[in-house]
Amino acid sequence: MNTEHLEYEWSETPPSIAIIEAIASLENCPSTELGPTHGIVLSDTIDPEALDRLVTTGESVSVAFSVGEYDVKLTEKMLLVRDT
């Protein structure tokens, strides 16, 4: 099982971008190829802008969902992406 466990300052990197970059790293491809080549489209699962607003409020938050074959968990400072 492959996992990306990263810490972020969300004011510098939006959560939606971090998720795409982490999945691209696990897929070993550029993030621009996730949708066309791998069929992984974040917006098919969750509203990226709403997710960014929720996670960057500065409040304690935990969000978990699946994107394609990946489980994603976000907190106010951490991103965990794991293939299932």
mmCIF file of C-alpha atoms in Angstrom:
data_model
loop_
_atom_site.group_PDB
_atom_site.id
_atom_site.type_symbol
_atom_site.label_atom_id
_atom_site.label_comp_id
_atom_site.label_asym_id
_atom_site.label_seq_id
_atom_site.Cartn_x
_atom_site.Cartn_y
_atom_site.Cartn_z
ATOM 1 C CA MET A 1 0.000 0.000 0.000
ATOM 2 C CA ASN A 2 1.430 3.373 -1.036
ATOM 3 C CA THR A 3 0.940 6.405 1.197
ATOM 4 C CA GLU A 4 1.737 10.117 1.027
ATOM 5 C CA HIS A 5 1.736 11.746 4.495
ATOM 6 C CA LEU A 6 2.518 15.439 4.251
ATOM 7 C CA GLU A 7 2.295 18.526 6.431
ATOM 8 C CA TYR A 8 1.204 21.801 4.894
ATOM 9 C CA GLU A 9 0.676 25.441 5.614
ATOM 10 C CA TRP A 10 -2.652 25.748 3.799
ATOM 11 C CA SER A 11 -2.217 29.498 3.272
ATOM 12 C CA GLU A 12 0.657 28.611 0.913
ATOM 13 C CA THR A 13 -0.785 25.528 -0.812
ATOM 14 C CA PRO A 14 -4.540 25.052 -1.228
ATOM 15 C CA PRO A 15 -5.709 21.625 0.024
ATOM 16 C CA SER A 16 -7.248 20.725 -3.339
ATOM 17 C CA ILE A 17 -3.905 21.303 -5.094
ATOM 18 C CA ALA A 18 -2.016 19.332 -2.430
ATOM 19 C CA ILE A 19 -4.357 16.352 -2.911
ATOM 20 C CA ILE A 20 -3.839 16.348 -6.672
ATOM 21 C CA GLU A 21 -0.059 16.638 -6.277
ATOM 22 C CA ALA A 22 0.041 13.790 -3.724
ATOM 23 C CA ILE A 23 -2.039 11.485 -5.932
ATOM 24 C CA ALA A 24 0.111 12.377 -8.947
ATOM 25 C CA SER A 25 3.191 11.470 -6.919
ATOM 26 C CA LEU A 26 1.689 8.086 -6.039
ATOM 27 C CA GLU A 27 0.683 7.550 -9.681
ATOM 28 C CA ASN A 28 4.180 8.644 -10.757
ATOM 29 C CA CYS A 29 2.828 11.112 -13.297
ATOM 30 C CA PRO A 30 2.388 14.868 -13.731
ATOM 31 C CA SER A 31 -0.730 16.223 -12.033
ATOM 32 C CA THR A 32 -2.021 17.384 -15.426
ATOM 33 C CA GLU A 33 -2.313 13.736 -16.526
ATOM 34 C CA LEU A 34 -4.473 12.512 -13.632
ATOM 35 C CA GLY A 35 -7.814 13.239 -15.276
ATOM 36 C CA PRO A 36 -7.129 12.385 -18.911
ATOM 37 C CA THR A 37 -4.820 9.413 -18.396
ATOM 38 C CA HIS A 38 -5.807 7.997 -15.008
ATOM 39 C CA GLY A 39 -9.468 8.998 -14.727
ATOM 40 C CA ILE A 40 -8.904 10.742 -11.378
ATOM 41 C CA VAL A 41 -10.886 13.988 -11.172
ATOM 42 C CA LEU A 42 -11.167 15.561 -7.714
ATOM 43 C CA SER A 43 -14.296 17.539 -8.599
ATOM 44 C CA ASP A 44 -16.133 14.291 -9.412
ATOM 45 C CA THR A 45 -15.940 13.498 -5.677
ATOM 46 C CA ILE A 46 -15.895 16.802 -3.811
ATOM 47 C CA ASP A 47 -16.163 20.534 -4.495
ATOM 48 C CA PRO A 48 -12.489 21.660 -4.426
ATOM 49 C CA GLU A 49 -13.305 25.296 -3.603
ATOM 50 C CA ALA A 50 -15.587 24.320 -0.705
ATOM 51 C CA LEU A 51 -12.912 21.935 0.596
ATOM 52 C CA ASP A 52 -10.275 24.685 0.438
ATOM 53 C CA ARG A 53 -12.550 27.082 2.358
ATOM 54 C CA LEU A 54 -13.391 24.468 5.006
ATOM 55 C CA VAL A 55 -9.818 23.383 5.699
ATOM 56 C CA THR A 56 -8.309 26.888 5.702
ATOM 57 C CA THR A 57 -10.637 28.406 8.332
ATOM 58 C CA GLY A 58 -7.981 28.064 11.036
ATOM 59 C CA GLU A 59 -10.338 25.892 13.065
ATOM 60 C CA SER A 60 -9.676 22.281 14.019
ATOM 61 C CA VAL A 61 -11.061 20.188 11.171
ATOM 62 C CA SER A 62 -10.862 16.630 9.884
ATOM 63 C CA VAL A 63 -12.204 15.602 6.480
ATOM 64 C CA ALA A 64 -12.015 12.135 4.933
ATOM 65 C CA PHE A 65 -13.208 10.893 1.545
ATOM 66 C CA SER A 66 -12.166 8.710 -1.393
ATOM 67 C CA VAL A 67 -10.999 9.827 -4.831
ATOM 68 C CA GLY A 68 -10.743 7.009 -7.329
ATOM 69 C CA GLU A 69 -8.695 4.294 -5.645
ATOM 70 C CA TYR A 70 -7.293 6.653 -2.982
ATOM 71 C CA ASP A 71 -8.422 7.415 0.562
ATOM 72 C CA VAL A 72 -7.810 11.047 1.514
ATOM 73 C CA LYS A 73 -7.727 12.550 5.006
ATOM 74 C CA LEU A 74 -7.109 16.221 5.738
ATOM 75 C CA THR A 75 -6.744 18.153 8.946
ATOM 76 C CA GLU A 76 -5.865 21.788 9.548
ATOM 77 C CA LYS A 77 -2.149 20.964 8.968
ATOM 78 C CA MET A 78 -1.883 17.477 7.486
ATOM 79 C CA LEU A 79 -2.715 15.526 4.343
ATOM 80 C CA LEU A 80 -2.752 11.738 4.149
ATOM 81 C CA VAL A 81 -3.375 9.998 0.811
ATOM 82 C CA ARG A 82 -3.333 6.206 0.676
ATOM 83 C CA ASP A 83 -4.150 3.811 -2.137
ATOM 84 C CA THR A 84 -6.834 1.281 -1.276
#
